[in-house]
Amino acid sequence: MPYDSHQPNLRRLKKSYSEAFRRTVFFVGAGSSTEVGLPNWYDLAQGLFDDLDQATPSSALSGELLDEFNTAQEHLQDGRLWDFFESIERNWTQIYEDYLKEVFSDERLASCEIPSVYRRIWRMRNVGQVLTLNIDGLVRRAYEDAFGSDTPQLLEFPGTNVLDSKSYFSRNYPVALNLHGIHTQRTTWVMNASERKKLFSSMRGGSYLSFLRHIFENYIVVFVGVNIRDIAVSPVIEEISKSGLLQDHYWIVPNISSDNYTWAQRNGVRTINYEPELSDAGRSVHSPVICSILDEVEAFKSFDRPAILPEREMLTERSFPEATDVTTEAARNPISARRKLDARIEFLGQQHGFDGKQVSGFTKEYSIPIELTSIIGNTAPFNKLEDVVLSTQISSSNSSNV
């Protein structure tokens, strides 16, 4: 078998996914797209360099332009691809744009085969959101191919507008976050160092970083076909890891190197190692092995007894008493008022997200009755919570009772 099905991190992922105590989202990169003929990040850079090398007249390669050519070549050889694309875009603008238009043309992407890994991910029962660094649109096509037209619309957002996706994400809508842009929207592309810096440091970039932190702190993220050591991802993971807020995240990675393994260990990322298959031509083929791993994750049934959460009452009526009326009721019957407020917040949270504007606005407008119904003590009527009566005070101060 090309992977160890008993490796501890795979067992842990299967258990966490099956119990679904925290939602699982996938983060995919160019790895799967390369198997259907699209270039990975390095091959894209190499192809661009070959184009400009052929297209630039030798008579023009002198002075400052020659220096820029040599600098770009050094960036490529050293793997500093963000700086490489930056240099080419600045000095060979037309060649740069023509090359990207050709590689990511509508005709080429529409005729591209859909990666089987993407289809497999969308068909997993506990997966509804996918993040990608690709701009090829194959994540969207995989969703449409997996479900057809009789399914909820997939909501797509570029990295420049990730904040717009937050309420849909929290409500478990089908969402694809194209962090480096959508191929039909050129202004959303993030292809070079300046565009990446703008995404991370602008006002909208602050929202971008904040949203990525939110994802890594609140969801289980599974990385597939992506190098999470890339500076587009790793700084966020390293920052959250230092804060101690990083949740369980998994990197499905082929033949992990010592350097990558050490980094993952230090930053709390769990690795699931595998050996890719070889095609007849001797090329590494990853999709069959990754799909087998995902099949195993999907099929696993936890033997632990699931936690059954109590059903919560929701107050769905269009009209809700004014804050002054609820305040009066809170003073007279705090238990009844508390139940109404709780049921209303539950309804707004389920409909619009508990961190959405509706809940925030409601808690501000009803802050006084919420505060009144939150008072806890050992005398009536403040000594009762549902069916529990508080009878003994352990300690007290000016600000709290225990």
mmCIF file of C-alpha atoms in Angstrom:
data_model
loop_
_atom_site.group_PDB
_atom_site.id
_atom_site.type_symbol
_atom_site.label_atom_id
_atom_site.label_comp_id
_atom_site.label_asym_id
_atom_site.label_seq_id
_atom_site.Cartn_x
_atom_site.Cartn_y
_atom_site.Cartn_z
ATOM 1 C CA MET A 1 0.000 0.000 0.000
ATOM 2 C CA PRO A 2 1.409 3.454 -0.918
ATOM 3 C CA TYR A 3 0.565 4.800 2.546
ATOM 4 C CA ASP A 4 0.302 3.509 6.093
ATOM 5 C CA SER A 5 -3.388 3.402 7.011
ATOM 6 C CA HIS A 6 -2.407 2.996 10.666
ATOM 7 C CA GLN A 7 -0.272 6.121 10.913
ATOM 8 C CA PRO A 8 -1.443 8.029 14.015
ATOM 9 C CA ASN A 9 -2.344 11.286 12.272
ATOM 10 C CA LEU A 10 -4.541 9.530 9.713
ATOM 11 C CA ARG A 11 -6.348 7.700 12.515
ATOM 12 C CA ARG A 12 -6.837 11.008 14.322
ATOM 13 C CA LEU A 13 -8.202 12.728 11.194
ATOM 14 C CA LYS A 14 -10.651 9.871 10.565
ATOM 15 C CA LYS A 15 -11.957 10.081 14.118
ATOM 16 C CA SER A 16 -12.259 13.887 14.122
ATOM 17 C CA TYR A 17 -13.955 13.921 10.735
ATOM 18 C CA SER A 18 -16.416 11.184 11.694
ATOM 19 C CA GLU A 19 -17.409 12.852 14.967
ATOM 20 C CA ALA A 20 -17.669 16.261 13.247
ATOM 21 C CA PHE A 21 -17.177 18.132 16.506
ATOM 22 C CA ARG A 22 -15.524 20.802 14.372
ATOM 23 C CA ARG A 23 -16.175 21.387 10.687
ATOM 24 C CA THR A 24 -13.562 20.186 8.180
ATOM 25 C CA VAL A 25 -12.504 22.409 5.286
ATOM 26 C CA PHE A 26 -10.001 21.600 2.541
ATOM 27 C CA PHE A 27 -7.163 23.812 1.359
ATOM 28 C CA VAL A 28 -5.976 22.771 -2.125
ATOM 29 C CA GLY A 29 -3.093 23.910 -4.295
ATOM 30 C CA ALA A 30 -1.720 23.273 -7.744
ATOM 31 C CA GLY A 31 -0.661 19.690 -7.026
ATOM 32 C CA SER A 32 -3.876 18.112 -8.321
ATOM 33 C CA SER A 33 -4.202 20.543 -11.233
ATOM 34 C CA THR A 34 -0.802 19.538 -12.612
ATOM 35 C CA GLU A 35 -2.106 16.028 -13.298
ATOM 36 C CA VAL A 36 -4.619 17.451 -15.799
ATOM 37 C CA GLY A 37 -1.984 19.453 -17.680
ATOM 38 C CA LEU A 38 -1.818 22.770 -15.830
ATOM 39 C CA PRO A 39 1.541 24.027 -14.553
ATOM 40 C CA ASN A 40 2.489 24.197 -10.908
ATOM 41 C CA TRP A 41 3.958 27.395 -9.485
ATOM 42 C CA TYR A 42 7.544 26.603 -10.497
ATOM 43 C CA ASP A 43 6.655 25.325 -13.979
ATOM 44 C CA LEU A 44 4.555 28.450 -14.549
ATOM 45 C CA ALA A 45 7.594 30.583 -13.725
ATOM 46 C CA GLN A 46 9.922 28.480 -15.875
ATOM 47 C CA GLY A 47 7.547 28.705 -18.841
ATOM 48 C CA LEU A 48 7.342 32.478 -18.484
ATOM 49 C CA PHE A 49 11.137 32.767 -18.350
ATOM 50 C CA ASP A 50 11.508 30.611 -21.473
ATOM 51 C CA ASP A 51 8.993 32.830 -23.302
ATOM 52 C CA LEU A 52 10.735 36.077 -22.463
ATOM 53 C CA ASP A 53 14.141 34.565 -23.197
ATOM 54 C CA GLN A 54 12.989 33.675 -26.713
ATOM 55 C CA ALA A 55 11.003 36.873 -27.289
ATOM 56 C CA THR A 56 13.608 39.399 -26.104
ATOM 57 C CA PRO A 57 16.021 40.435 -28.897
ATOM 58 C CA SER A 58 19.654 39.850 -27.959
ATOM 59 C CA SER A 59 20.414 43.428 -28.985
ATOM 60 C CA ALA A 60 18.038 44.658 -26.257
ATOM 61 C CA LEU A 61 19.749 42.671 -23.510
ATOM 62 C CA SER A 62 22.252 45.213 -22.315
ATOM 63 C CA GLY A 63 22.673 47.697 -19.526
ATOM 64 C CA GLU A 64 19.838 47.860 -16.990
ATOM 65 C CA LEU A 65 17.630 45.336 -18.806
ATOM 66 C CA LEU A 66 20.432 42.769 -18.803
ATOM 67 C CA ASP A 67 20.854 43.303 -15.063
ATOM 68 C CA GLU A 68 17.107 42.744 -14.593
ATOM 69 C CA PHE A 69 17.292 39.595 -16.739
ATOM 70 C CA ASN A 70 20.105 38.178 -14.616
ATOM 71 C CA THR A 71 18.293 39.111 -11.398
ATOM 72 C CA ALA A 72 15.101 37.400 -12.572
ATOM 73 C CA GLN A 73 17.093 34.301 -13.518
ATOM 74 C CA GLU A 74 18.664 34.234 -10.041
ATOM 75 C CA HIS A 75 15.224 34.536 -8.421
ATOM 76 C CA LEU A 76 14.024 31.582 -10.490
ATOM 77 C CA GLN A 77 17.050 29.436 -9.666
ATOM 78 C CA ASP A 78 16.796 30.274 -5.944
ATOM 79 C CA GLY A 79 13.064 29.493 -5.837
ATOM 80 C CA ARG A 80 12.128 33.094 -5.003
ATOM 81 C CA LEU A 81 9.168 32.917 -7.343
ATOM 82 C CA TRP A 82 7.165 35.833 -5.941
ATOM 83 C CA ASP A 83 10.116 38.138 -6.602
ATOM 84 C CA PHE A 84 10.630 36.502 -10.009
ATOM 85 C CA PHE A 85 7.079 37.254 -11.156
ATOM 86 C CA GLU A 86 7.407 40.773 -9.740
ATOM 87 C CA SER A 87 10.544 41.427 -11.788
ATOM 88 C CA ILE A 88 9.065 40.061 -15.030
ATOM 89 C CA GLU A 89 5.793 41.959 -14.613
ATOM 90 C CA ARG A 90 7.719 45.206 -14.081
ATOM 91 C CA ASN A 91 10.212 44.863 -16.956
ATOM 92 C CA TRP A 92 8.464 42.605 -19.510
ATOM 93 C CA THR A 93 4.853 43.674 -18.928
ATOM 94 C CA GLN A 94 3.461 42.671 -22.313
ATOM 95 C CA ILE A 95 5.157 39.266 -22.365
ATOM 96 C CA TYR A 96 3.993 38.697 -18.778
ATOM 97 C CA GLU A 97 0.349 39.481 -19.547
ATOM 98 C CA ASP A 98 0.306 37.552 -22.832
ATOM 99 C CA TYR A 99 1.782 34.475 -21.191
ATOM 100 C CA LEU A 100 -0.740 34.441 -18.328
ATOM 101 C CA LYS A 101 -3.656 35.008 -20.711
ATOM 102 C CA GLU A 102 -2.532 32.016 -22.768
ATOM 103 C CA VAL A 103 -1.991 29.682 -19.814
ATOM 104 C CA PHE A 104 -5.277 30.644 -18.141
ATOM 105 C CA SER A 105 -7.382 31.178 -21.248
ATOM 106 C CA ASP A 106 -11.084 30.332 -21.062
ATOM 107 C CA GLU A 107 -10.712 27.797 -23.866
ATOM 108 C CA ARG A 108 -7.868 25.919 -22.197
ATOM 109 C CA LEU A 109 -9.457 25.821 -18.743
ATOM 110 C CA ALA A 110 -12.880 24.817 -20.104
ATOM 111 C CA SER A 111 -11.362 21.843 -21.941
ATOM 112 C CA CYS A 112 -9.219 20.773 -18.978
ATOM 113 C CA GLU A 113 -10.096 17.506 -17.275
ATOM 114 C CA ILE A 114 -11.421 17.967 -13.736
ATOM 115 C CA PRO A 115 -9.033 16.611 -11.070
ATOM 116 C CA SER A 116 -10.545 13.541 -9.414
ATOM 117 C CA VAL A 117 -9.324 14.748 -6.011
ATOM 118 C CA TYR A 118 -11.536 17.848 -6.237
ATOM 119 C CA ARG A 119 -14.616 15.787 -7.084
ATOM 120 C CA ARG A 120 -13.839 13.432 -4.204
ATOM 121 C CA ILE A 121 -13.521 16.302 -1.747
ATOM 122 C CA TRP A 122 -16.874 17.839 -2.702
ATOM 123 C CA ARG A 123 -18.639 14.485 -2.332
ATOM 124 C CA MET A 124 -17.522 14.058 1.273
ATOM 125 C CA ARG A 125 -20.542 14.344 3.539
ATOM 126 C CA ASN A 126 -18.987 16.706 6.079
ATOM 127 C CA VAL A 127 -17.295 19.070 3.634
ATOM 128 C CA GLY A 128 -18.956 22.212 2.321
ATOM 129 C CA GLN A 129 -16.123 24.702 1.901
ATOM 130 C CA VAL A 130 -12.854 24.622 -0.041
ATOM 131 C CA LEU A 131 -10.004 27.148 -0.042
ATOM 132 C CA THR A 132 -7.643 27.232 -3.002
ATOM 133 C CA LEU A 133 -4.580 29.159 -4.130
ATOM 134 C CA ASN A 134 -5.348 28.268 -7.773
ATOM 135 C CA ILE A 135 -7.021 30.650 -10.193
ATOM 136 C CA ASP A 136 -7.965 27.945 -12.716
ATOM 137 C CA GLY A 137 -11.641 27.563 -11.713
ATOM 138 C CA LEU A 138 -11.386 23.775 -11.450
ATOM 139 C CA VAL A 139 -12.713 23.721 -7.879
ATOM 140 C CA ARG A 140 -15.945 25.292 -9.138
ATOM 141 C CA ARG A 141 -16.174 22.928 -12.119
ATOM 142 C CA ALA A 142 -15.619 19.941 -9.817
ATOM 143 C CA TYR A 143 -18.532 21.058 -7.616
ATOM 144 C CA GLU A 144 -20.840 21.428 -10.624
ATOM 145 C CA ASP A 145 -19.711 18.082 -12.016
ATOM 146 C CA ALA A 146 -20.189 16.321 -8.670
ATOM 147 C CA PHE A 147 -23.719 17.573 -8.029
ATOM 148 C CA GLY A 148 -25.197 18.829 -11.302
ATOM 149 C CA SER A 149 -27.810 21.554 -11.461
ATOM 150 C CA ASP A 150 -30.081 20.240 -8.672
ATOM 151 C CA THR A 151 -27.923 21.505 -5.839
ATOM 152 C CA PRO A 152 -27.393 24.781 -3.974
ATOM 153 C CA GLN A 153 -25.320 27.290 -5.894
ATOM 154 C CA LEU A 154 -21.607 27.358 -5.074
ATOM 155 C CA LEU A 155 -20.658 30.800 -3.760
ATOM 156 C CA GLU A 156 -17.231 31.937 -4.987
ATOM 157 C CA PHE A 157 -15.137 34.721 -3.481
ATOM 158 C CA PRO A 158 -11.633 35.977 -4.372
ATOM 159 C CA GLY A 159 -9.052 36.651 -1.684
ATOM 160 C CA THR A 160 -9.639 40.388 -2.022
ATOM 161 C CA ASN A 161 -13.244 39.881 -0.857
ATOM 162 C CA VAL A 162 -13.029 36.991 1.613
ATOM 163 C CA LEU A 163 -14.805 39.008 4.288
ATOM 164 C CA ASP A 164 -17.971 38.904 2.166
ATOM 165 C CA SER A 165 -17.983 35.123 2.557
ATOM 166 C CA LYS A 166 -17.886 35.044 6.357
ATOM 167 C CA SER A 167 -21.613 34.795 7.077
ATOM 168 C CA TYR A 168 -22.099 32.151 4.351
ATOM 169 C CA PHE A 169 -19.083 30.239 5.654
ATOM 170 C CA SER A 170 -20.369 30.227 9.225
ATOM 171 C CA ARG A 171 -23.817 29.043 8.064
ATOM 172 C CA ASN A 172 -22.238 26.134 6.156
ATOM 173 C CA TYR A 173 -23.196 27.285 2.641
ATOM 174 C CA PRO A 174 -21.220 25.716 -0.226
ATOM 175 C CA VAL A 175 -18.296 28.147 -0.569
ATOM 176 C CA ALA A 176 -15.102 28.242 -2.640
ATOM 177 C CA LEU A 177 -12.535 30.799 -1.545
ATOM 178 C CA ASN A 178 -10.158 31.546 -4.429
ATOM 179 C CA LEU A 179 -7.512 33.232 -2.286
ATOM 180 C CA HIS A 180 -5.284 34.256 -5.200
ATOM 181 C CA GLY A 181 -8.096 35.246 -7.527
ATOM 182 C CA ILE A 182 -10.629 34.028 -10.071
ATOM 183 C CA HIS A 183 -9.395 33.544 -13.617
ATOM 184 C CA THR A 184 -12.274 35.508 -15.172
ATOM 185 C CA GLN A 185 -11.554 38.492 -12.874
ATOM 186 C CA ARG A 186 -8.023 39.667 -13.689
ATOM 187 C CA THR A 187 -7.985 42.406 -11.040
ATOM 188 C CA THR A 188 -8.353 39.765 -8.313
ATOM 189 C CA TRP A 189 -5.215 37.827 -9.312
ATOM 190 C CA VAL A 190 -2.334 37.603 -6.847
ATOM 191 C CA MET A 191 0.678 36.584 -8.912
ATOM 192 C CA ASN A 192 3.665 38.600 -7.709
ATOM 193 C CA ALA A 193 5.255 40.043 -4.579
ATOM 194 C CA SER A 194 3.536 43.440 -4.838
ATOM 195 C CA GLU A 195 0.087 41.916 -5.285
ATOM 196 C CA ARG A 196 0.693 39.561 -2.359
ATOM 197 C CA LYS A 197 1.902 42.425 -0.170
ATOM 198 C CA LYS A 198 -1.151 44.484 -1.107
ATOM 199 C CA LEU A 199 -3.448 41.587 -0.205
ATOM 200 C CA PHE A 200 -1.811 41.157 3.207
ATOM 201 C CA SER A 201 -1.203 44.779 4.174
ATOM 202 C CA SER A 202 -4.078 46.836 2.754
ATOM 203 C CA MET A 203 -7.228 47.632 4.707
ATOM 204 C CA ARG A 204 -8.923 44.753 2.910
ATOM 205 C CA GLY A 205 -5.776 42.743 3.569
ATOM 206 C CA GLY A 206 -6.331 43.188 7.287
ATOM 207 C CA SER A 207 -9.672 41.517 6.769
ATOM 208 C CA TYR A 208 -7.940 38.814 4.718
ATOM 209 C CA LEU A 209 -5.482 37.961 7.484
ATOM 210 C CA SER A 210 -8.184 38.164 10.121
ATOM 211 C CA PHE A 211 -10.363 35.763 8.165
ATOM 212 C CA LEU A 212 -7.530 33.261 7.663
ATOM 213 C CA ARG A 213 -6.856 33.353 11.398
ATOM 214 C CA HIS A 214 -10.556 32.728 11.985
ATOM 215 C CA ILE A 215 -10.430 29.664 9.703
ATOM 216 C CA PHE A 216 -7.323 28.175 11.314
ATOM 217 C CA GLU A 217 -8.571 28.846 14.843
ATOM 218 C CA ASN A 218 -12.082 27.441 14.405
ATOM 219 C CA TYR A 219 -12.017 24.689 11.764
ATOM 220 C CA ILE A 220 -10.055 21.554 10.933
ATOM 221 C CA VAL A 221 -8.072 22.338 7.780
ATOM 222 C CA VAL A 222 -6.772 19.571 5.507
ATOM 223 C CA PHE A 223 -4.064 20.640 3.037
ATOM 224 C CA VAL A 224 -3.909 18.717 -0.247
ATOM 225 C CA GLY A 225 -1.577 19.414 -3.171
ATOM 226 C CA VAL A 226 -0.242 22.573 -1.565
ATOM 227 C CA ASN A 227 3.110 23.525 -0.088
ATOM 228 C CA ILE A 228 2.121 25.129 3.195
ATOM 229 C CA ARG A 229 5.715 26.326 3.630
ATOM 230 C CA ASP A 230 4.921 28.925 0.954
ATOM 231 C CA ILE A 231 4.883 32.463 2.347
ATOM 232 C CA ALA A 232 1.283 32.768 1.161
ATOM 233 C CA VAL A 233 0.282 30.387 3.991
ATOM 234 C CA SER A 234 3.056 29.660 6.481
ATOM 235 C CA PRO A 235 3.262 33.085 8.239
ATOM 236 C CA VAL A 236 -0.375 32.828 9.338
ATOM 237 C CA ILE A 237 0.087 29.285 10.670
ATOM 238 C CA GLU A 238 3.299 30.231 12.490
ATOM 239 C CA GLU A 239 1.663 33.265 14.104
ATOM 240 C CA ILE A 240 -1.380 31.317 15.331
ATOM 241 C CA SER A 241 0.824 28.453 16.509
ATOM 242 C CA LYS A 242 2.825 30.844 18.712
ATOM 243 C CA SER A 243 -0.398 32.171 20.228
ATOM 244 C CA GLY A 244 -1.474 28.632 21.180
ATOM 245 C CA LEU A 245 -4.779 28.939 19.286
ATOM 246 C CA LEU A 246 -3.992 26.577 16.398
ATOM 247 C CA GLN A 247 -6.482 23.709 16.037
ATOM 248 C CA ASP A 248 -5.850 20.249 14.541
ATOM 249 C CA HIS A 249 -4.740 20.678 10.928
ATOM 250 C CA TYR A 250 -3.473 18.019 8.536
ATOM 251 C CA TRP A 251 -1.062 18.100 5.617
ATOM 252 C CA ILE A 252 -1.430 15.176 3.194
ATOM 253 C CA VAL A 253 2.051 15.199 1.715
ATOM 254 C CA PRO A 254 4.167 12.839 -0.433
ATOM 255 C CA ASN A 255 7.526 11.607 0.897
ATOM 256 C CA ILE A 256 7.874 14.430 3.393
ATOM 257 C CA SER A 257 11.371 15.829 3.757
ATOM 258 C CA SER A 258 13.159 16.207 7.058
ATOM 259 C CA ASP A 259 12.965 20.001 6.838
ATOM 260 C CA ASN A 260 9.217 20.036 6.160
ATOM 261 C CA TYR A 261 8.553 17.451 8.859
ATOM 262 C CA THR A 262 10.485 19.488 11.416
ATOM 263 C CA TRP A 263 8.574 22.653 10.483
ATOM 264 C CA ALA A 264 5.229 20.852 10.741
ATOM 265 C CA GLN A 265 6.140 19.418 14.151
ATOM 266 C CA ARG A 266 7.204 22.801 15.490
ATOM 267 C CA ASN A 267 4.044 24.512 14.276
ATOM 268 C CA GLY A 268 1.502 21.888 15.259
ATOM 269 C CA VAL A 269 0.563 20.692 11.761
ATOM 270 C CA ARG A 270 -0.096 16.937 11.583
ATOM 271 C CA THR A 271 1.395 15.239 8.515
ATOM 272 C CA ILE A 272 -0.096 12.269 6.662
ATOM 273 C CA ASN A 273 2.646 10.784 4.511
ATOM 274 C CA TYR A 274 2.189 8.780 1.296
ATOM 275 C CA GLU A 275 4.098 7.438 -1.691
ATOM 276 C CA PRO A 276 2.756 8.550 -5.110
ATOM 277 C CA GLU A 277 2.155 5.969 -7.813
ATOM 278 C CA LEU A 278 4.181 5.931 -11.026
ATOM 279 C CA SER A 279 2.650 6.183 -14.482
ATOM 280 C CA ASP A 280 3.851 4.120 -17.448
ATOM 281 C CA ALA A 281 5.958 7.127 -18.419
ATOM 282 C CA GLY A 282 7.602 7.143 -14.997
ATOM 283 C CA ARG A 283 5.833 10.282 -13.709
ATOM 284 C CA SER A 284 4.498 10.574 -10.184
ATOM 285 C CA VAL A 285 0.707 10.261 -9.967
ATOM 286 C CA HIS A 286 -0.835 11.479 -6.710
ATOM 287 C CA SER A 287 -4.623 11.480 -7.232
ATOM 288 C CA PRO A 288 -5.328 7.726 -6.808
ATOM 289 C CA VAL A 289 -3.476 7.594 -3.490
ATOM 290 C CA ILE A 290 -5.027 10.818 -2.150
ATOM 291 C CA CYS A 291 -8.504 9.623 -3.155
ATOM 292 C CA SER A 292 -7.866 6.335 -1.332
ATOM 293 C CA ILE A 293 -6.916 8.256 1.807
ATOM 294 C CA LEU A 294 -10.063 10.391 1.529
ATOM 295 C CA ASP A 295 -12.188 7.265 0.940
ATOM 296 C CA GLU A 296 -10.818 5.866 4.170
ATOM 297 C CA VAL A 297 -11.576 9.092 6.030
ATOM 298 C CA GLU A 298 -15.130 9.181 4.666
ATOM 299 C CA ALA A 299 -15.863 5.519 5.477
ATOM 300 C CA PHE A 300 -14.628 5.599 9.055
ATOM 301 C CA LYS A 301 -17.207 5.309 11.831
ATOM 302 C CA SER A 302 -16.229 6.375 15.315
ATOM 303 C CA PHE A 303 -17.059 3.950 18.105
ATOM 304 C CA ASP A 304 -17.257 6.765 20.603
ATOM 305 C CA ARG A 305 -20.789 7.674 21.630
ATOM 306 C CA PRO A 306 -21.738 10.904 19.883
ATOM 307 C CA ALA A 307 -22.570 13.907 22.011
ATOM 308 C CA ILE A 308 -26.231 14.774 21.489
ATOM 309 C CA LEU A 309 -26.803 18.452 22.006
ATOM 310 C CA PRO A 310 -30.146 19.525 23.462
ATOM 311 C CA GLU A 311 -32.543 21.180 21.077
ATOM 312 C CA ARG A 312 -32.751 24.876 21.711
ATOM 313 C CA GLU A 313 -35.924 26.866 21.451
ATOM 314 C CA MET A 314 -36.054 29.467 18.689
ATOM 315 C CA LEU A 315 -38.372 32.459 18.707
ATOM 316 C CA THR A 316 -39.201 32.948 15.028
ATOM 317 C CA GLU A 317 -42.037 35.494 15.188
ATOM 318 C CA ARG A 318 -41.518 38.563 13.019
ATOM 319 C CA SER A 319 -42.503 40.869 15.897
ATOM 320 C CA PHE A 320 -40.520 40.884 19.129
ATOM 321 C CA PRO A 321 -41.313 43.008 22.194
ATOM 322 C CA GLU A 322 -39.566 46.362 22.489
ATOM 323 C CA ALA A 323 -36.500 46.516 24.705
ATOM 324 C CA THR A 324 -38.391 48.565 27.323
ATOM 325 C CA ASP A 325 -41.121 45.914 27.536
ATOM 326 C CA VAL A 326 -38.565 43.112 27.936
ATOM 327 C CA THR A 327 -36.789 45.186 30.601
ATOM 328 C CA THR A 328 -40.035 45.460 32.565
ATOM 329 C CA GLU A 329 -40.595 41.707 32.251
ATOM 330 C CA ALA A 330 -36.996 41.023 33.300
ATOM 331 C CA ALA A 331 -37.527 42.924 36.530
ATOM 332 C CA ARG A 332 -40.751 41.038 37.229
ATOM 333 C CA ASN A 333 -40.001 37.570 35.849
ATOM 334 C CA PRO A 334 -36.327 37.209 34.809
ATOM 335 C CA ILE A 335 -36.676 33.515 33.942
ATOM 336 C CA SER A 336 -39.392 34.155 31.365
ATOM 337 C CA ALA A 337 -37.548 37.135 29.886
ATOM 338 C CA ARG A 338 -34.301 35.176 29.764
ATOM 339 C CA ARG A 339 -35.960 32.381 27.785
ATOM 340 C CA LYS A 340 -37.385 34.855 25.268
ATOM 341 C CA LEU A 341 -34.033 36.588 24.765
ATOM 342 C CA ASP A 342 -32.196 33.278 24.498
ATOM 343 C CA ALA A 343 -34.691 31.898 21.954
ATOM 344 C CA ARG A 344 -34.489 35.077 19.872
ATOM 345 C CA ILE A 345 -30.682 35.088 19.824
ATOM 346 C CA GLU A 346 -30.685 31.392 18.883
ATOM 347 C CA PHE A 347 -33.005 32.112 15.948
ATOM 348 C CA LEU A 348 -30.961 35.090 14.697
ATOM 349 C CA GLY A 349 -27.725 33.138 15.104
ATOM 350 C CA GLN A 350 -28.984 30.115 13.176
ATOM 351 C CA GLN A 351 -30.312 32.313 10.380
ATOM 352 C CA HIS A 352 -27.528 34.882 10.050
ATOM 353 C CA GLY A 353 -24.539 33.548 11.986
ATOM 354 C CA PHE A 354 -23.799 34.165 15.655
ATOM 355 C CA ASP A 355 -21.019 36.607 14.743
ATOM 356 C CA GLY A 356 -23.223 38.443 12.218
ATOM 357 C CA LYS A 357 -24.640 41.944 12.318
ATOM 358 C CA GLN A 358 -28.139 40.791 13.313
ATOM 359 C CA VAL A 359 -27.015 39.197 16.586
ATOM 360 C CA SER A 360 -24.625 42.063 17.295
ATOM 361 C CA GLY A 361 -27.357 44.645 16.716
ATOM 362 C CA PHE A 362 -29.854 42.717 18.840
ATOM 363 C CA THR A 363 -27.492 42.407 21.832
ATOM 364 C CA LYS A 364 -26.762 46.130 21.689
ATOM 365 C CA GLU A 365 -30.429 47.122 21.480
ATOM 366 C CA TYR A 366 -31.445 44.724 24.272
ATOM 367 C CA SER A 367 -28.322 45.160 26.419
ATOM 368 C CA ILE A 368 -30.274 46.271 29.540
ATOM 369 C CA PRO A 369 -32.712 43.305 29.714
ATOM 370 C CA ILE A 370 -29.860 40.931 28.797
ATOM 371 C CA GLU A 371 -27.825 42.305 31.709
ATOM 372 C CA LEU A 372 -30.803 42.069 34.079
ATOM 373 C CA THR A 373 -31.538 38.464 33.155
ATOM 374 C CA SER A 374 -27.854 37.571 33.555
ATOM 375 C CA ILE A 375 -27.778 38.404 37.270
ATOM 376 C CA ILE A 376 -27.072 35.314 39.377
ATOM 377 C CA GLY A 377 -27.473 35.112 43.152
ATOM 378 C CA ASN A 378 -28.737 32.881 45.961
ATOM 379 C CA THR A 379 -32.000 34.755 46.518
ATOM 380 C CA ALA A 380 -35.178 34.605 44.440
ATOM 381 C CA PRO A 381 -35.774 35.283 41.620
ATOM 382 C CA PHE A 382 -32.080 35.338 40.679
ATOM 383 C CA ASN A 383 -31.236 31.912 42.079
ATOM 384 C CA LYS A 384 -32.789 29.801 39.343
ATOM 385 C CA LEU A 385 -31.367 28.595 36.028
ATOM 386 C CA GLU A 386 -33.878 26.491 34.119
ATOM 387 C CA ASP A 387 -34.620 23.640 36.575
ATOM 388 C CA VAL A 388 -31.610 24.260 38.799
ATOM 389 C CA VAL A 389 -31.856 26.269 42.036
ATOM 390 C CA LEU A 390 -28.713 27.825 43.515
ATOM 391 C CA SER A 391 -28.827 27.410 47.272
ATOM 392 C CA THR A 392 -25.310 27.929 48.624
ATOM 393 C CA GLN A 393 -22.926 30.785 48.015
ATOM 394 C CA ILE A 394 -19.289 29.674 48.051
ATOM 395 C CA SER A 395 -17.755 33.126 47.774
ATOM 396 C CA SER A 396 -18.613 36.633 46.690
ATOM 397 C CA SER A 397 -17.032 39.969 45.871
ATOM 398 C CA ASN A 398 -18.126 43.352 44.590
ATOM 399 C CA SER A 399 -18.062 42.031 41.030
ATOM 400 C CA SER A 400 -19.077 38.371 41.196
ATOM 401 C CA ASN A 401 -20.788 35.560 43.045
ATOM 402 C CA VAL A 402 -19.681 31.911 43.058
#
